[in-house]
Amino acid sequence: MRNSINPEDIDFYNEYGFVRIRSLLSPEETERLRTYQNQALALRGNYRFADRDILADEKPVFERMFRQRLNLWRTYEPLREFALSPGIAKIAAELSGVDAVRLWHDSAFVKQPWANGTFWHFDAAYWSFNSRRGITVWVALTDSRPDNGGLYFMPGSHREVDFDLPVFAQDHVAGLFDLPGYEHWREREAVSLPLKAGDCTFHNGLTLHGSGINMTPYHREGWTCAYMPDGSTFNGKPNVLPEDYLATLGIGDPLNNDDLNPVVYRKPDRGSRDRGF
Ligand SMILES: O=C(O)CCC(=O)C(=O)O
């Protein structure tokens, strides 16, 4: 598993809000993660979340875009190797420019044969914290291309999108661009980044993205993990958090539950290294 990137990758990410990293996983790791994810999906069935009883049927529009199941690491232990990987989290922290990241959630994104395109959106709209440094890794478990539902990004959108804009539009693929504050994106060109199995992209939580229709009779399988900068606070949105934990939270409280959102990477303290600890 790769755990390092180049300074140019960080520059590219800061400029455009996404970056492609080749061979994050070896072929063996990719196949292992794919097997684990499919086993976890079979166990999870129709439930979207690990900690909330929300059925996929309640979101039929989503189910036609992809099979998304969240926090599989919490219900299928073998997936922890990847969701809690300090190496992947280190890359996420370095791209985001933060010292420590907590796991927000992992998620399967399996686009079925002939699935619809994924509507333009940004991930931070869903999350329970507002940070300009939240980040998602999207790992291809099968090749991902424009013809089978590969991802598209709007370059530079992470610098313009803000938390006070309206965020949900689900009537058609570009419905977001009908909303006030987004109209100009309708005129822009999106970038598609084909991936070989084992490659990945990292994107900022504020980067506009979507994916194409799967025009093949094969599944396009992706695994993602979202990371939250350590020190982030609750914004009032439930997202993946369990009801009993939500009941204890007020807006502005730190999201520092080590069971639900463990710190997966913390930059070594140079001082303690120098002192020989
Ligand atoms: O896989 C897809 O089609 C969508 C993925 C996505 O929206 C995400 O990773 O945030």
XYZ file of N, CA, C and O in Angstrom, residues 123-240:
472
model
N -19.227 16.328 -1.298
C -19.405 15.418 -0.160
C -19.654 16.142 1.153
O -20.431 15.688 1.993
N -19.003 17.298 1.334
C -19.100 17.998 2.620
C -20.540 18.432 2.924
O -20.881 18.681 4.079
N -21.377 18.474 1.878
C -22.788 18.835 2.089
C -23.471 17.837 3.018
O -24.429 18.185 3.715
N -22.986 16.602 3.027
C -23.628 15.548 3.807
C -23.030 15.412 5.203
O -23.670 14.888 6.101
N -21.779 15.799 5.369
C -21.037 15.491 6.585
C -21.514 16.300 7.794
O -22.067 17.398 7.630
N -21.210 15.804 8.978
C -21.638 16.446 10.230
C -20.646 17.499 10.719
O -20.712 17.909 11.880
N -19.701 17.878 9.895
C -18.727 18.917 10.259
C -18.496 19.801 9.038
O -18.600 19.334 7.905
N -18.231 21.065 9.268
C -17.898 21.986 8.173
C -16.398 22.257 8.220
O -15.926 22.900 9.153
N -15.692 21.741 7.245
C -14.251 22.032 7.166
C -13.880 22.134 5.703
O -14.338 21.314 4.891
N -13.038 23.086 5.369
C -12.564 23.189 3.995
C -11.462 22.166 3.728
O -10.928 22.087 2.614
N -11.107 21.384 4.763
C -10.014 20.420 4.605
C -10.468 18.965 4.736
O -9.653 18.072 4.887
N -11.772 18.706 4.696
C -12.245 17.321 4.621
C -11.846 16.742 3.269
O -11.714 17.477 2.279
N -11.672 15.434 3.210
C -11.145 14.830 1.974
C -11.673 13.407 1.824
O -11.904 12.716 2.824
N -11.868 13.000 0.567
C -12.334 11.630 0.265
C -11.340 10.957 -0.663
O -10.889 11.571 -1.638
N -11.009 9.689 -0.361
C -10.252 8.887 -1.334
C -11.245 7.952 -2.022
O -12.128 7.394 -1.372
N -11.125 7.850 -3.340
C -11.986 6.942 -4.145
C -11.045 5.953 -4.824
O -10.253 6.331 -5.699
N -11.131 4.702 -4.407
C -10.206 3.680 -4.918
C -10.940 2.795 -5.926
O -12.019 2.261 -5.616
N -10.357 2.641 -7.109
C -10.957 1.780 -8.135
C -10.650 0.317 -7.812
O -9.479 -0.068 -7.703
N -11.698 -0.479 -7.668
C -11.507 -1.920 -7.441
C -11.639 -2.692 -8.751
O -11.262 -3.863 -8.840
N -12.240 -2.031 -9.741
C -12.209 -2.496 -11.129
C -11.792 -1.260 -11.930
O -11.856 -0.153 -11.399
N -11.400 -1.437 -13.164
C -11.057 -0.247 -13.957
C -12.269 0.682 -13.993
O -13.423 0.230 -14.015
N -11.989 1.987 -13.989
C -13.069 2.986 -13.973
C -12.809 3.962 -15.110
O -11.736 4.568 -15.178
N -13.785 4.082 -16.010
C -13.585 4.866 -17.235
C -14.856 5.658 -17.523
O -15.917 5.365 -16.973
N -14.792 6.606 -18.448
C -16.013 7.356 -18.768
C -17.175 6.461 -19.217
O -18.328 6.743 -18.925
N -16.892 5.351 -19.895
C -18.008 4.542 -20.421
C -18.643 3.622 -19.383
O -19.727 3.082 -19.604
N -17.964 3.421 -18.232
C -18.584 2.521 -17.242
C -18.910 3.230 -15.932
O -19.082 2.596 -14.896
N -19.006 4.566 -15.990
C -19.434 5.291 -14.788
C -18.288 5.887 -14.004
O -18.408 6.094 -12.793
N -17.190 6.206 -14.674
C -16.057 6.840 -13.993
C -16.406 8.245 -13.499
O -17.354 8.874 -13.984
N -15.614 8.723 -12.542
C -15.888 10.025 -11.922
C -15.456 11.202 -12.805
O -14.490 11.087 -13.567
N -16.155 12.319 -12.645
C -15.816 13.608 -13.256
C -15.712 14.655 -12.152
O -16.494 14.625 -11.190
N -14.776 15.587 -12.306
C -14.575 16.646 -11.313
C -14.631 18.011 -11.986
O -14.229 18.160 -13.140
N -15.057 19.033 -11.235
C -15.015 20.419 -11.694
C -13.757 21.075 -11.110
O -13.708 21.329 -9.894
N -12.739 21.322 -11.947
C -11.467 21.849 -11.433
C -11.660 23.187 -10.729
O -12.320 24.083 -11.266
N -11.110 23.297 -9.541
C -11.115 24.563 -8.802
C -12.395 24.838 -8.031
O -12.471 25.846 -7.320
N -13.400 23.952 -8.142
C -14.681 24.242 -7.478
C -14.531 24.283 -5.956
O -15.285 24.984 -5.279
N -13.551 23.558 -5.404
C -13.381 23.531 -3.934
C -13.052 24.917 -3.382
O -13.232 25.171 -2.205
N -12.534 25.810 -4.252
C -12.176 27.147 -3.763
C -13.385 28.076 -3.758
O -13.347 29.137 -3.169
N -14.447 27.691 -4.472
C -15.619 28.572 -4.593
C -16.824 28.089 -3.801
O -17.618 28.897 -3.324
N -17.000 26.764 -3.729
C -18.182 26.229 -3.051
C -18.107 26.576 -1.568
O -17.033 26.548 -0.976
N -19.269 26.940 -0.999
C -19.267 27.322 0.410
C -20.405 26.639 1.150
O -21.374 26.212 0.549
N -20.259 26.605 2.467
C -21.235 25.867 3.266
C -22.591 26.560 3.343
O -23.569 25.935 3.717
N -22.645 27.845 3.015
C -23.950 28.501 3.124
C -24.758 28.408 1.823
O -25.870 28.918 1.736
N -24.233 27.711 0.811
C -25.012 27.526 -0.425
C -26.016 26.377 -0.226
O -25.759 25.464 0.553
N -27.140 26.399 -0.958
C -28.020 25.225 -0.933
C -27.269 24.065 -1.577
O -26.436 24.286 -2.464
N -27.562 22.856 -1.142
C -26.677 21.775 -1.586
C -27.357 20.577 -2.238
O -26.690 19.776 -2.877
N -28.662 20.424 -2.072
C -29.267 19.194 -2.590
C -30.192 19.474 -3.758
O -31.091 20.310 -3.665
N -29.934 18.817 -4.869
C -30.812 18.909 -6.028
C -30.768 17.540 -6.674
O -29.707 17.087 -7.097
N -31.906 16.852 -6.711
C -31.862 15.461 -7.165
C -32.868 15.148 -8.257
O -33.315 14.016 -8.378
N -33.206 16.180 -9.059
C -34.187 15.864 -10.093
C -33.527 15.469 -11.415
O -34.106 14.772 -12.215
N -32.283 15.903 -11.645
C -31.560 15.420 -12.819
C -30.070 15.594 -12.570
O -29.671 16.225 -11.586
N -29.241 15.050 -13.463
C -27.814 14.919 -13.154
C -27.155 16.272 -12.875
O -26.278 16.384 -12.014
N -27.604 17.332 -13.558
C -26.995 18.652 -13.358
C -27.926 19.575 -12.582
O -27.819 20.796 -12.695
N -28.820 18.993 -11.787
C -29.790 19.789 -11.022
C -29.108 20.804 -10.114
O -29.642 21.894 -9.881
N -27.916 20.478 -9.636
C -27.194 21.399 -8.744
C -26.945 22.739 -9.431
O -26.985 23.793 -8.793
N -26.704 22.680 -10.742
C -26.376 23.907 -11.476
C -27.598 24.803 -11.686
O -27.473 25.899 -12.202
N -28.780 24.315 -11.296
C -29.983 25.163 -11.329
C -30.077 26.029 -10.073
O -30.860 26.965 -10.028
N -29.297 25.660 -9.039
C -29.447 26.347 -7.751
C -28.651 27.647 -7.733
O -27.610 27.756 -8.389
N -29.143 28.637 -6.943
C -28.406 29.905 -6.860
C -26.987 29.669 -6.353
O -26.779 28.923 -5.403
N -26.018 30.275 -7.012
C -24.616 30.142 -6.598
C -23.855 29.124 -7.427
O -22.625 29.053 -7.367
N -24.568 28.301 -8.204
C -23.886 27.260 -8.984
C -24.061 27.425 -10.490
O -23.527 26.639 -11.261
N -24.843 28.438 -10.907
C -25.236 28.506 -12.325
C -24.027 28.511 -13.253
O -24.071 27.936 -14.343
N -22.948 29.173 -12.831
C -21.796 29.311 -13.745
C -21.103 27.983 -14.028
O -20.394 27.856 -15.028
N -21.311 26.966 -13.149
C -20.645 25.688 -13.402
C -21.220 24.994 -14.633
O -20.572 24.154 -15.250
N -22.433 25.361 -14.998
C -23.056 24.796 -16.194
C -22.233 25.078 -17.448
O -22.277 24.331 -18.418
N -21.454 26.172 -17.417
C -20.657 26.581 -18.597
C -19.256 25.965 -18.584
O -18.502 26.135 -19.531
N -18.893 25.335 -17.487
C -17.504 24.860 -17.353
C -17.337 23.434 -17.877
O -18.291 22.668 -17.919
N -16.054 23.089 -18.180
C -15.771 21.718 -18.610
C -15.279 20.895 -17.438
O -14.373 21.314 -16.710
N -15.867 19.718 -17.274
C -15.441 18.818 -16.209
C -14.296 17.939 -16.698
O -14.084 17.796 -17.901
N -13.575 17.364 -15.753
C -12.421 16.516 -16.079
C -12.732 15.088 -15.630
O -13.185 14.871 -14.508
N -12.516 14.125 -16.531
C -12.678 12.727 -16.111
C -11.289 12.117 -15.927
O -10.361 12.439 -16.678
N -11.154 11.287 -14.930
C -9.853 10.695 -14.638
C -9.963 9.173 -14.653
O -10.318 8.564 -13.644
N -9.681 8.560 -15.796
C -9.743 7.093 -15.853
C -8.766 6.464 -14.866
O -7.656 6.977 -14.672
N -9.187 5.381 -14.243
C -8.360 4.704 -13.247
C -8.249 3.230 -13.598
O -9.244 2.620 -14.005
N -7.065 2.671 -13.378
C -6.907 1.220 -13.416
C -7.217 0.710 -12.014
O -7.054 1.444 -11.026
N -7.641 -0.535 -11.921
C -7.905 -1.102 -10.593
C -6.667 -0.918 -9.717
O -5.552 -1.209 -10.156
N -6.852 -0.401 -8.511
C -5.739 -0.126 -7.594
C -5.328 1.327 -7.579
O -4.703 1.797 -6.624
N -5.656 2.081 -8.657
C -5.421 3.534 -8.659
C -6.516 4.204 -7.824
O -7.557 3.594 -7.534
N -6.284 5.476 -7.509
C -7.313 6.199 -6.763
C -7.279 7.680 -7.116
O -6.335 8.167 -7.746
N -8.333 8.364 -6.714
C -8.308 9.828 -6.682
C -8.590 10.252 -5.252
O -9.299 9.550 -4.508
N -8.024 11.376 -4.871
C -8.416 12.061 -3.633
C -9.134 13.324 -4.069
O -8.674 14.021 -4.989
N -10.266 13.641 -3.432
C -10.908 14.923 -3.739
C -11.318 15.629 -2.460
O -11.694 15.002 -1.462
N -11.253 16.961 -2.524
C -11.659 17.805 -1.409
C -13.168 17.662 -1.190
O -13.916 17.481 -2.158
N -13.613 17.762 0.063
C -15.038 17.641 0.367
C -15.892 18.702 -0.300
O -17.113 18.548 -0.393
N -15.270 19.795 -0.764
C -16.026 20.865 -1.426
C -15.914 20.808 -2.955
O -16.460 21.665 -3.642
N -15.205 19.828 -3.470
C -15.036 19.729 -4.929
C -16.292 19.137 -5.572
O -16.756 18.055 -5.185
N -16.830 19.854 -6.552
C -17.997 19.329 -7.267
C -17.578 18.122 -8.094
O -16.563 18.161 -8.798
N -18.367 17.060 -7.985
C -18.076 15.870 -8.785
C -19.349 15.067 -9.013
O -20.350 15.247 -8.330
N -19.264 14.199 -9.993
C -20.357 13.296 -10.316
C -19.755 12.152 -11.113
O -18.536 12.062 -11.255
N -20.596 11.263 -11.623
C -20.031 10.212 -12.471
C -21.004 9.899 -13.595
O -22.195 10.243 -13.529
N -20.460 9.248 -14.626
C -21.236 8.982 -15.827
C -22.144 7.766 -15.680
O -22.141 7.062 -14.665
N -22.917 7.526 -16.723
C -23.764 6.324 -16.796
C -22.848 5.117 -16.987
O -21.822 5.215 -17.667
N -23.216 3.996 -16.404
C -22.478 2.773 -16.703
C -23.108 2.137 -17.950
O -24.165 1.512 -17.878
N -22.449 2.333 -19.073
C -22.973 1.821 -20.342
C -22.387 0.454 -20.670
O -22.205 0.113 -21.843
N -22.057 -0.316 -19.645
C -21.523 -1.665 -19.869
C -22.350 -2.670 -19.057
O -23.026 -2.285 -18.096
N -22.263 -3.938 -19.415
C -22.994 -4.949 -18.648
C -22.202 -5.440 -17.435
O -22.499 -6.503 -16.885
N -21.189 -4.676 -17.012
C -20.325 -5.097 -15.895
C -20.423 -4.102 -14.739
O -20.711 -2.919 -14.944
N -20.129 -4.579 -13.538
C -20.112 -3.682 -12.381
C -18.852 -2.820 -12.394
O -17.768 -3.306 -12.724
N -19.009 -1.550 -12.028
C -17.855 -0.672 -11.769
C -17.788 -0.517 -10.251
O -18.668 0.040 -9.637
N -16.717 -1.051 -9.654
C -16.673 -1.129 -8.187
C -15.678 -0.130 -7.620
O -14.511 -0.106 -8.009
N -16.151 0.690 -6.687
C -15.275 1.645 -6.019
C -15.405 1.513 -4.515
O -16.461 1.100 -3.996
N -14.339 1.841 -3.822
C -14.339 1.897 -2.345
C -13.833 3.280 -1.958
O -12.858 3.764 -2.556
N -14.522 3.910 -1.037
C -14.091 5.247 -0.638
C -13.930 5.341 0.864
O -14.496 4.549 1.628
N -13.180 6.340 1.265
C -13.027 6.653 2.684
C -12.984 8.174 2.799
O -12.282 8.826 2.024
N -13.751 8.690 3.726
C -13.747 10.138 3.961
C -13.028 10.406 5.278
O -13.224 9.670 6.258
N -12.211 11.448 5.279
C -11.407 11.787 6.465
C -11.765 13.191 6.941
O -11.936 14.109 6.139
N -11.814 13.327 8.270
C -12.161 14.602 8.913
C -10.929 15.118 9.651
O -10.309 14.353 10.413
N -10.573 16.384 9.459
C -9.439 16.903 10.244
C -9.728 16.772 11.733
O -10.852 17.064 12.177
N -8.748 16.318 12.497
C -8.924 16.241 13.951
C -9.187 17.655 14.478
O -8.564 18.614 14.002
N -10.138 17.764 15.414
C -10.488 19.079 15.951
C -11.768 19.641 15.332
O -12.224 20.711 15.737
N -12.359 18.920 14.363
C -13.599 19.404 13.727
C -14.757 19.320 14.729
O -14.741 18.508 15.656
N -15.772 20.149 14.481
C -16.898 20.220 15.429
C -18.224 19.936 14.725
O -18.334 20.056 13.504
N -19.232 19.592 15.530
C -20.542 19.157 15.036
C -21.315 20.337 14.449
O -21.411 21.389 15.074
N -21.894 20.121 13.243
C -22.649 21.192 12.575
C -24.166 20.973 12.612
O -24.905 21.717 11.971
N -24.596 19.895 13.286
C -26.032 19.651 13.415
C -26.582 18.628 12.430
O -27.739 18.225 12.546
N -25.758 18.183 11.441
C -26.266 17.193 10.471
C -26.012 15.776 10.992
O -24.880 15.469 11.385
N -27.005 14.898 10.927
C -26.811 13.539 11.477
C -25.825 12.689 10.664
O -24.998 11.980 11.232
N -25.940 12.721 9.323
C -25.132 11.893 8.425
C -25.016 10.467 8.963
O -26.053 9.844 9.175
N -23.813 9.971 9.252
C -23.662 8.562 9.629
C -23.725 8.325 11.139
O -23.584 7.185 11.591
